[in-house]
Short mmCIF file of C-alpha atoms and ligand atoms in Angstrom, two decimals:
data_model
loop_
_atom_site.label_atom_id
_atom_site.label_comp_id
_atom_site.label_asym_id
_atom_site.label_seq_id
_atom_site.Cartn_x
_atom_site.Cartn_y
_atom_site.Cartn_z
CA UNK A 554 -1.44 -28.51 -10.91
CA UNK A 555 -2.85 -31.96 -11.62
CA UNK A 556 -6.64 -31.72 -11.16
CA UNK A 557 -6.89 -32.37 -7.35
CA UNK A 558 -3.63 -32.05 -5.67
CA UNK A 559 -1.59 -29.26 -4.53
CA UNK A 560 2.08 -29.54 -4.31
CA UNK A 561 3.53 -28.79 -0.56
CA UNK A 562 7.51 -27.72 -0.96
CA UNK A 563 9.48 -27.90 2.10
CA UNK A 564 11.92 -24.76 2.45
CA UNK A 565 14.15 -24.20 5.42
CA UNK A 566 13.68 -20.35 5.94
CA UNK A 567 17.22 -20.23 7.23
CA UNK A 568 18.55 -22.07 4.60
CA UNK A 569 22.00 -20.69 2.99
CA UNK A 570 21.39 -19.15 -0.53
CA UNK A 571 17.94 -19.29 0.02
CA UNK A 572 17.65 -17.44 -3.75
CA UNK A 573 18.85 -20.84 -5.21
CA UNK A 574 16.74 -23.20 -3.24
CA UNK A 575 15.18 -26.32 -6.01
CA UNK A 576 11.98 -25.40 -4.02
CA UNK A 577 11.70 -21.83 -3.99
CA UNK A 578 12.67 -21.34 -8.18
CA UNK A 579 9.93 -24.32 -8.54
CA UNK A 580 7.52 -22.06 -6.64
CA UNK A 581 8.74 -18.83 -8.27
CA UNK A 582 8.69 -20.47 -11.74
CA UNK A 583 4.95 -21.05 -11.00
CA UNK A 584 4.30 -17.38 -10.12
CA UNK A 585 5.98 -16.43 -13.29
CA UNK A 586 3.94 -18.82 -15.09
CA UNK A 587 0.50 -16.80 -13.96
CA UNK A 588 -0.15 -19.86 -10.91
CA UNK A 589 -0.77 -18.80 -7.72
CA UNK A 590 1.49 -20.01 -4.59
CA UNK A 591 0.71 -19.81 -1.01
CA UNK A 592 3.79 -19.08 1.04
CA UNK A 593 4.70 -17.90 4.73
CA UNK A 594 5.18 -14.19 6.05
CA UNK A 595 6.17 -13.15 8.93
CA UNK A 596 2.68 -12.52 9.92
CA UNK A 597 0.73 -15.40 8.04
CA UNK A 598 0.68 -17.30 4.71
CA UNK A 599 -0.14 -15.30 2.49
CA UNK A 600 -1.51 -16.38 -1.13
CA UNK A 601 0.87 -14.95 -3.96
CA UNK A 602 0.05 -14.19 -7.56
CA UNK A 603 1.93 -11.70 -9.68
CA UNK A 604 0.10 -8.59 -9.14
CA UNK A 605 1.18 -7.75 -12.49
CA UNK A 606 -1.23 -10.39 -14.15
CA UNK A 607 -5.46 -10.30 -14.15
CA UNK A 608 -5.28 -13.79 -14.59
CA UNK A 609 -2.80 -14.55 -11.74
CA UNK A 610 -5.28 -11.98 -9.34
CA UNK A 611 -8.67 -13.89 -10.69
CA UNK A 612 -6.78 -17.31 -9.46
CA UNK A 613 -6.65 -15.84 -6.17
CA UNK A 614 -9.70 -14.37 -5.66
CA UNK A 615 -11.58 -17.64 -7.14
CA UNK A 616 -9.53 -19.91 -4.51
CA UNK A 617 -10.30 -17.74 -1.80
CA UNK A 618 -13.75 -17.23 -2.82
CA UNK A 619 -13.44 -14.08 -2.06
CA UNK A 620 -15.60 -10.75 -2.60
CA UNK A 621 -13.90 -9.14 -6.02
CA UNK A 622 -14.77 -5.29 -4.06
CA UNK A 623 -11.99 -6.52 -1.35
CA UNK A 624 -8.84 -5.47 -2.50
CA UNK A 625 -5.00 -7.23 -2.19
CA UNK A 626 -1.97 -6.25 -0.69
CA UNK A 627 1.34 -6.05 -2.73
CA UNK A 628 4.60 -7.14 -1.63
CA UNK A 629 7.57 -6.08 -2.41
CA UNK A 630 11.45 -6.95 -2.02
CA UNK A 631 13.00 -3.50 -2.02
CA UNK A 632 12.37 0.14 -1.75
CA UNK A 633 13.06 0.92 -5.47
CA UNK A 634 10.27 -0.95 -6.42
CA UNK A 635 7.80 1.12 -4.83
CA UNK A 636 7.90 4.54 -7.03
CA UNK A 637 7.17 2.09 -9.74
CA UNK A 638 4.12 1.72 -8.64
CA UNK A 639 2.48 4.76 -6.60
CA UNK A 640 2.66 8.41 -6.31
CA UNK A 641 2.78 10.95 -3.79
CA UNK A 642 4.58 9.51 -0.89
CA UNK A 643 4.03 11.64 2.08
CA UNK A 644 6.91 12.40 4.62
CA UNK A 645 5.32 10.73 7.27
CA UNK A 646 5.18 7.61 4.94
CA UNK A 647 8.48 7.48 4.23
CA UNK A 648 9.77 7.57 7.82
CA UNK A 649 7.39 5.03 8.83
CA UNK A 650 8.77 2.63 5.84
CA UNK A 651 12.27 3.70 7.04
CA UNK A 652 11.38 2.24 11.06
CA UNK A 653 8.88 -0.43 10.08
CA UNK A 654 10.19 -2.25 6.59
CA UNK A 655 10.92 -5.08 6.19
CA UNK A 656 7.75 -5.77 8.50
CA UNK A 657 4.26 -5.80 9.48
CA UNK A 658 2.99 -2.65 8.38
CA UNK A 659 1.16 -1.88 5.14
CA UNK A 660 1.13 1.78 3.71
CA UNK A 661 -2.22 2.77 1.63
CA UNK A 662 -1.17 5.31 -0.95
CA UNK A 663 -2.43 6.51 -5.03
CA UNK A 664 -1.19 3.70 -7.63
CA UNK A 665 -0.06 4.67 -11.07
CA UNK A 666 -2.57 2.69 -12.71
CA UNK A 667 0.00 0.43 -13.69
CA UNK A 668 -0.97 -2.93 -11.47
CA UNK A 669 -3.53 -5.41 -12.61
CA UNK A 670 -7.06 -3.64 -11.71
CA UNK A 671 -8.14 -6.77 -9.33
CA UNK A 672 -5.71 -6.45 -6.96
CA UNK A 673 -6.78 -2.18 -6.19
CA UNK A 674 -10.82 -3.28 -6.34
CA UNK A 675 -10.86 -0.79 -8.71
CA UNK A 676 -9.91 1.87 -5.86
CA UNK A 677 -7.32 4.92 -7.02
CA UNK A 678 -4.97 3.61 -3.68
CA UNK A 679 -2.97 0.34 -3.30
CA UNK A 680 -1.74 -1.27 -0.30
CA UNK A 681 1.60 -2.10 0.01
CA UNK A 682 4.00 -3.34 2.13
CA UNK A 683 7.94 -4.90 2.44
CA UNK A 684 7.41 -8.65 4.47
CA UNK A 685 9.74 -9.53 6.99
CA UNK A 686 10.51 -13.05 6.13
CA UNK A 687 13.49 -15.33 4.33
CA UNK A 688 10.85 -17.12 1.34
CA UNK A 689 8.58 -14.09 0.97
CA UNK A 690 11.64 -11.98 0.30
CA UNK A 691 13.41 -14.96 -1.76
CA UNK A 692 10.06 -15.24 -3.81
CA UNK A 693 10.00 -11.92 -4.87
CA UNK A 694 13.62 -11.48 -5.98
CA UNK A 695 14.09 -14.58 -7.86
CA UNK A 696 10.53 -14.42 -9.74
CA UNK A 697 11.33 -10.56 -9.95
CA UNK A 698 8.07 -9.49 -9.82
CA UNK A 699 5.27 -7.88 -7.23
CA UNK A 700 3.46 -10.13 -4.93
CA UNK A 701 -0.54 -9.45 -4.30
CA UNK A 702 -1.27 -11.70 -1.92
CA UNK A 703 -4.61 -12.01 0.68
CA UNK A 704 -3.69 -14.34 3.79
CA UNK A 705 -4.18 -17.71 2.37
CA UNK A 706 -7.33 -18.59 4.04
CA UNK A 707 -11.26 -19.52 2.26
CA UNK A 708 -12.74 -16.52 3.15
CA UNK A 709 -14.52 -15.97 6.60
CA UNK A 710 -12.20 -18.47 7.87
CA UNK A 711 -9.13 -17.58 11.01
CA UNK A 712 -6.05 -16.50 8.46
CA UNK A 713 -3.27 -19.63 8.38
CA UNK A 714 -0.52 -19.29 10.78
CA UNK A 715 1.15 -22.87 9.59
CA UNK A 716 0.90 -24.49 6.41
CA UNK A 717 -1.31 -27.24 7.49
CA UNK A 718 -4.01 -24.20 7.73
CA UNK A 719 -3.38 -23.30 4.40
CA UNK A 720 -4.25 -27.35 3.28
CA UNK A 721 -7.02 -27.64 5.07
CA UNK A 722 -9.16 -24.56 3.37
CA UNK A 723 -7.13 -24.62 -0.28
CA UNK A 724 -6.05 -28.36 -0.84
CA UNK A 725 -7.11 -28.88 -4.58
CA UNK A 726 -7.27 -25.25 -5.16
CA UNK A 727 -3.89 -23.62 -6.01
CA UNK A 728 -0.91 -25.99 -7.41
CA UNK A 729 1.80 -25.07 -4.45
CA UNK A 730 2.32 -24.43 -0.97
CA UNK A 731 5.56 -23.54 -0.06
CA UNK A 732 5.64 -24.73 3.54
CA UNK A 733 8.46 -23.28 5.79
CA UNK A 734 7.09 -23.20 9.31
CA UNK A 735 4.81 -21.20 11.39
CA UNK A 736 4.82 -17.51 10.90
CA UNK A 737 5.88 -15.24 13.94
CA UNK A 738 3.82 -12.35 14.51
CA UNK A 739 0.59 -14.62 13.99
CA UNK A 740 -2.14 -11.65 13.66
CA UNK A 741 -1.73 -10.00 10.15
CA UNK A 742 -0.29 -6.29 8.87
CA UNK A 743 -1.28 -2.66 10.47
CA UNK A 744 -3.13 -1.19 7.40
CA UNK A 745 -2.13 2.16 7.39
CA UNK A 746 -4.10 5.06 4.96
CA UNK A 747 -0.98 7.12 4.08
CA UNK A 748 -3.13 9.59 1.39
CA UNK A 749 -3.93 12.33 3.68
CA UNK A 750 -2.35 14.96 6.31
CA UNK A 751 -2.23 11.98 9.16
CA UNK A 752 -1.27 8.49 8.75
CA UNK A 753 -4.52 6.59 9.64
CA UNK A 754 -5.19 2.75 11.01
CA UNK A 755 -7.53 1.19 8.87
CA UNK A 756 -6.75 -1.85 10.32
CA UNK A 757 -4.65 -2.55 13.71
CA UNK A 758 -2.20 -5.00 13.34
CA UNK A 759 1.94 -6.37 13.98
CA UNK A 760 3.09 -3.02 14.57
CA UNK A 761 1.04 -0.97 17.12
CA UNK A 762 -0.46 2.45 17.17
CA UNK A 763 1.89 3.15 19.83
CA UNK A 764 4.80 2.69 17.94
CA UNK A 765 4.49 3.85 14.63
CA UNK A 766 3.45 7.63 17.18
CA UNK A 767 6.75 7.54 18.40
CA UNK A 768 8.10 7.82 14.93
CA UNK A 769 5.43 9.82 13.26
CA UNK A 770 3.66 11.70 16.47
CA UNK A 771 0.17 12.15 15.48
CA UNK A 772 -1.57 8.99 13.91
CA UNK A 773 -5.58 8.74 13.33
CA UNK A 774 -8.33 5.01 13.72
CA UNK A 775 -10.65 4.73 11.20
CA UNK A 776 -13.50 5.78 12.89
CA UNK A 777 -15.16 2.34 11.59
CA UNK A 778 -12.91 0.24 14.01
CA UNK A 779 -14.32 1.75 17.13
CA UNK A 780 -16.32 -0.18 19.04
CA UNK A 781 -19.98 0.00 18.09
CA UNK A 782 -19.48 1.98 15.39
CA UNK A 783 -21.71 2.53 12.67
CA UNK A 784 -19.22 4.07 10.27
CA UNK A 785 -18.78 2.22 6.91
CA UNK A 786 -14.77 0.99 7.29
CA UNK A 787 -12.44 2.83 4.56
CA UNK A 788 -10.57 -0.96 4.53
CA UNK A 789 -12.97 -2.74 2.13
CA UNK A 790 -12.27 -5.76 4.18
CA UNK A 791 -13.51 -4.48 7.42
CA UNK A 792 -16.61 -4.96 6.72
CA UNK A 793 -16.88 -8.53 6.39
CA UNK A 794 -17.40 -11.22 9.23
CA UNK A 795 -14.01 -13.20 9.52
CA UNK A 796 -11.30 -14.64 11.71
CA UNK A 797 -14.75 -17.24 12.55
CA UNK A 798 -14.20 -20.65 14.18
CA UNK A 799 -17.43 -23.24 13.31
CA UNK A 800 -19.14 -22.68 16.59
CA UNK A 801 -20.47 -19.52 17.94
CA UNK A 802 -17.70 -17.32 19.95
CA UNK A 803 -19.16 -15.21 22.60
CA UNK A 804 -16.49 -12.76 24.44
CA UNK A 805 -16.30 -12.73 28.20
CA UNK A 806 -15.58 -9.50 29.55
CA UNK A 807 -15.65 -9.74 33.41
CA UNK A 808 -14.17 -11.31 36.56
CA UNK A 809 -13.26 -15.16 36.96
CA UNK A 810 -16.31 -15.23 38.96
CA UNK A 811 -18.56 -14.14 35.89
CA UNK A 812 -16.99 -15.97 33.31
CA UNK A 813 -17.62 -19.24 35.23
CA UNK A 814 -21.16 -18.25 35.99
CA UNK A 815 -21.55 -18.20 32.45
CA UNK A 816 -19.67 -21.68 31.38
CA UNK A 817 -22.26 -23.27 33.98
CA UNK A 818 -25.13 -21.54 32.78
CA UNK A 819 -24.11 -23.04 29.00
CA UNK A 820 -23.55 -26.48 30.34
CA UNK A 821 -26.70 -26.66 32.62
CA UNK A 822 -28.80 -25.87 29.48
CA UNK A 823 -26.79 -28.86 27.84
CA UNK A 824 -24.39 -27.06 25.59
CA UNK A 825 -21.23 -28.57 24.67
CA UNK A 826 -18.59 -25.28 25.76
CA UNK A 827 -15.21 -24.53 24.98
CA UNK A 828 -13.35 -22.19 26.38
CA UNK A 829 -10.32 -19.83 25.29
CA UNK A 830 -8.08 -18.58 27.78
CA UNK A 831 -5.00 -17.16 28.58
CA UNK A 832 -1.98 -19.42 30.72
CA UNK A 833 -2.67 -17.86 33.53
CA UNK A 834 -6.23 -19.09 33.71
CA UNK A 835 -5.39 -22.77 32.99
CA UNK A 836 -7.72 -25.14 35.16
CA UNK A 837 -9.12 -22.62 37.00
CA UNK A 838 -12.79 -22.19 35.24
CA UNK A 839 -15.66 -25.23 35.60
CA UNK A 840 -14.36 -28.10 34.67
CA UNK A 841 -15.14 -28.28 30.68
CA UNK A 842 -12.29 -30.53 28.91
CA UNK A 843 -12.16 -28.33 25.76
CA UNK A 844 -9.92 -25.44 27.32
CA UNK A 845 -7.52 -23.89 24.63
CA UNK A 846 -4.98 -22.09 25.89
CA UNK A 847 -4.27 -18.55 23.63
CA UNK A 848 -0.66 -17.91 25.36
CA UNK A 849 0.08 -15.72 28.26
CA UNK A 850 -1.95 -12.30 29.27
CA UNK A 851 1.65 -11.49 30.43
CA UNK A 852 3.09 -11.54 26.89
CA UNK A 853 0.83 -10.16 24.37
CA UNK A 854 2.75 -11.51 21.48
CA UNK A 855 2.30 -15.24 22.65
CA UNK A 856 -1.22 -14.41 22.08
CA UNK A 857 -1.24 -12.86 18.93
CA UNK A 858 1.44 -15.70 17.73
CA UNK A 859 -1.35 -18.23 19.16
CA UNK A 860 -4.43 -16.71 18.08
CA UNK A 861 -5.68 -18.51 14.69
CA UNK A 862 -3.86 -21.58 15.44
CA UNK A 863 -6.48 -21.73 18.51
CA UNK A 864 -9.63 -20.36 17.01
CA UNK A 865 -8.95 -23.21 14.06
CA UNK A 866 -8.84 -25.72 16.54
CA UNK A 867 -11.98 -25.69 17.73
CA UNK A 868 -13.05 -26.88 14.46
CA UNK A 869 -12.03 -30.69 15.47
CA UNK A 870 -13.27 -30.32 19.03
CA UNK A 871 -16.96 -31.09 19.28
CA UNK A 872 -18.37 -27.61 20.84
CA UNK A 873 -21.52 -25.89 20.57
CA UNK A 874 -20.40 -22.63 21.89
CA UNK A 875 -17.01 -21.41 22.74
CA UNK A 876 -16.21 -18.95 25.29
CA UNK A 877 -13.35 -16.64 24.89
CA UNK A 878 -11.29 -14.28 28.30
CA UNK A 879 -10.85 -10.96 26.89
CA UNK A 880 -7.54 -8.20 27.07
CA UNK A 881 -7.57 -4.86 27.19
CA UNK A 882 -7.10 -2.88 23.65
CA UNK A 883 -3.41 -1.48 24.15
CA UNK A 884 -0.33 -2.33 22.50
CA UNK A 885 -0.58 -5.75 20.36
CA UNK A 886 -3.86 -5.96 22.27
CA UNK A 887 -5.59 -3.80 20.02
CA UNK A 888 -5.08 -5.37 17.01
CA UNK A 889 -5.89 -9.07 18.91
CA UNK A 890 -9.24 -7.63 20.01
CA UNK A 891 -9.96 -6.52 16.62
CA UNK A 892 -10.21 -10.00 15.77
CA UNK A 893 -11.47 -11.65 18.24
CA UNK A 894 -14.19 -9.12 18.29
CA UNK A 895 -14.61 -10.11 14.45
CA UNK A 896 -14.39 -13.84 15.57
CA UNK A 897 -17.57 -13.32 17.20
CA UNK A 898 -19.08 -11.36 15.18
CA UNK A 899 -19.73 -8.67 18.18
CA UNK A 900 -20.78 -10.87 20.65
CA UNK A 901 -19.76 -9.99 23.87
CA UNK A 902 -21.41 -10.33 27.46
CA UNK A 903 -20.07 -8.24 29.98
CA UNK A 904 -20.06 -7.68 33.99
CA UNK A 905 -22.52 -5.05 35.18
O1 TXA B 652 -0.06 -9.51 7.13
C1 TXA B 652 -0.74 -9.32 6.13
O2 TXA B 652 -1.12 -8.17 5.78
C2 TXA B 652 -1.12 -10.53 5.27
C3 TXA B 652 0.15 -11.12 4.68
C4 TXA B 652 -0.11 -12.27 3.76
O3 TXA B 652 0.88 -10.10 4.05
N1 TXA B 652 -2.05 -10.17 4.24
C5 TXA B 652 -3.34 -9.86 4.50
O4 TXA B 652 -4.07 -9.62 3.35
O5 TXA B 652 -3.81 -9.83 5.61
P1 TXA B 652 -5.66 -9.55 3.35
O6 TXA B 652 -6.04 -9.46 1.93
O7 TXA B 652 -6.20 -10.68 4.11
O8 TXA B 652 -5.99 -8.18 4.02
C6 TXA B 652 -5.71 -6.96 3.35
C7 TXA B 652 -6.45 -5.82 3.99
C8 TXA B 652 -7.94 -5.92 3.76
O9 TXA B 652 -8.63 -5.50 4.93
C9 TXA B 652 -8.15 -4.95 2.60
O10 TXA B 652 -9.45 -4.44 2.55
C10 TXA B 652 -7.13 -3.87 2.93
O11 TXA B 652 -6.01 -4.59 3.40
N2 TXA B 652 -6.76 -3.10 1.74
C11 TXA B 652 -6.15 -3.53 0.62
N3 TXA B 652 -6.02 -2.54 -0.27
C12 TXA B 652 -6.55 -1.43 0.28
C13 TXA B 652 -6.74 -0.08 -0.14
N4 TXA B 652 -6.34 0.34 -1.33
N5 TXA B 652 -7.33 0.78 0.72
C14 TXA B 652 -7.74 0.36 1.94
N6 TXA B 652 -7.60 -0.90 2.40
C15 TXA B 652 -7.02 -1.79 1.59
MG1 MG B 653 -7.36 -11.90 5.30
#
């Protein structure tokens, strides 16, 4: 990279022969090289390093600046390249790879001790999972090796659903973004621990509890990502504060009635508020100007396809505290409470 820039490529993700693309074997010739490239999945942009390489993994964690215990996700293109690199695959894993690959779901299971030890933390499990999108895909074949990547955010910060996310918290950091659009699902991976008798949810995600029980029956939650739980997560990541806008998020659980009571409250006290709400809601809450709109309480995946794009924007709008409507925790709603509960940091005021 020269010293301050990084390069954005352009790639149309429906592009014909994506596999021969000037921008994509630029961007895989960079991964091959030991760089790190940020590029889009179908849940965010993820940052990419070969997860083959400790000097490729140290990249990434030094752009990210993030906590070296916190381990990576690998992606691969196809299912042959998974005995390569763990053991033990449970039948239950195997049928939930069969429903949910390509996709968002990432299976926990025991490496071979054969990946570079930054991207496992160290841990005797890896995470891995197949991604659901044109360049990811592309990137792996044609550099032919195993992605790690983290979503390509600075740590603490909402993960990047476009590539202009990805700029504003890496510019200067890594030498290419490979920018082909926003991503679709919007909210990242389900984390799934795949090591024991029962698949269990480390972290909710794309694909829903509900689902993956209709192929699998009986699945387990980390007992860490119940509400007020004191549990120490079994996802390293879990643990941290993240997803954060600037300004302080406080949750609103409760009527219309109550969340306006408590916009007023905020702005007779002389706070600048911003609100997050769902279509439905639009212009119906005191009058503050900075309303964000987080899709449609109708259409869960409008939210979760709207979500970081939204919580980012509050960083240009002048706010002292933003209040956010909540959903109820089924479906896609689970995993879009998960962080928004994170956002705020478990701040959340709710109706008697
Ligand atoms: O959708 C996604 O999963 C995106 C895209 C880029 O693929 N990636 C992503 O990566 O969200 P990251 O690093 O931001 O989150 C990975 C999560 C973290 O919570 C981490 O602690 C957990 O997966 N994880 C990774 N390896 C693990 C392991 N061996 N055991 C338990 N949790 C693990
Ligand atoms: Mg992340």
């Amino acid at each position: 990279m020269d010293q301050h820039g990084t390069k954005l490529l352009t790639v149309d993700k429906n592009v014909e022969n994506i596999d021969e693309n000037r921008n994509i074997m630029l961007a895989a010739e960079q991964l091959l090289e030991g760089e790190v490239v940020a590029f889009p999945t179908e849940t965010v942009y993820g940052l990419g390093g070969n997860a083959l390489c400790n000097k490729a993994i140290h990249k990434i964690f030094q752009a990210k600046g993030r906590p070296s215990d916190n381990p990576l996700i690998v992606h691969i293109g196809e299912r042959s390249q998974l005995v390569k690199y763990v053991d033990n695959i449970p039948n239950y894993a195997t049928k939930l790879m069969d429903a949910f690959w390509p996709g968002p779901l990432t299976i926990v299971l025991t490496h071979k001790g054969n990946l570079s030890k930054g991207v496992t933390a160290n841990l005797p499990t890896v995470a891995i999972r197949m991604p659901d999108h044109p360049i990811a895909l592309a990137l792996i074949r044609v550099s032919g090796i195993p992605l790690a990547a983290p979503s390509a955010n600075t740590s603490g910060k909402p993960s990047p659903t476009k590539a202009e996310h990805v700029y504003e918290d890496l510019y200067g950091r890594i030498p290419v973004i490979v920018d082909g659009g926003p991503t679709g699902v919007g909210v990242e991976s389900t984390v799934v621990d795949c090591t024991g008798e029962v698949p269990v949810i480390l972290r909710p995600g794309g694909v829903t509890k509900e689902e993956m029980e209709e192929v699998v029956g009986k699945i387990e939650v980390d007992p860490a990502l119940m509400m007020e739980s004191a549990a120490t997560p079994k996802s390293p990541g879990m643990k941290y504060t993240h997803y954060a806008p600037t300004a302080p998020l406080i949750l609103v659980d409760g009527s219309e009635r109550f969340f306006n009571e408590i916009v007023k409250e905020a702005m007779a006290s002389g706070k600048r508020v911003g609100m997050l709400i769902f279509e439905e809601n639009k212009g119906r809450f005191s009058p503050v100007k900075k309303e964000v709109i987080m899709g449609s309480k109708e259409d869960l995946s409008s939210v979760a396809y709207a979500l970081y794009d939204s919580l980012r924007s509050f960083e240009e709008k002048e706010v002292d505290v933003i209040f956010s409507q909540v959903i109820p925790e089924k479906g896609l709603g689970t995993a879009i409470m998960n962080r928004l509960r994170k956002a705020a940091g478990g701040n959340i005021v709710s109706e008697a």
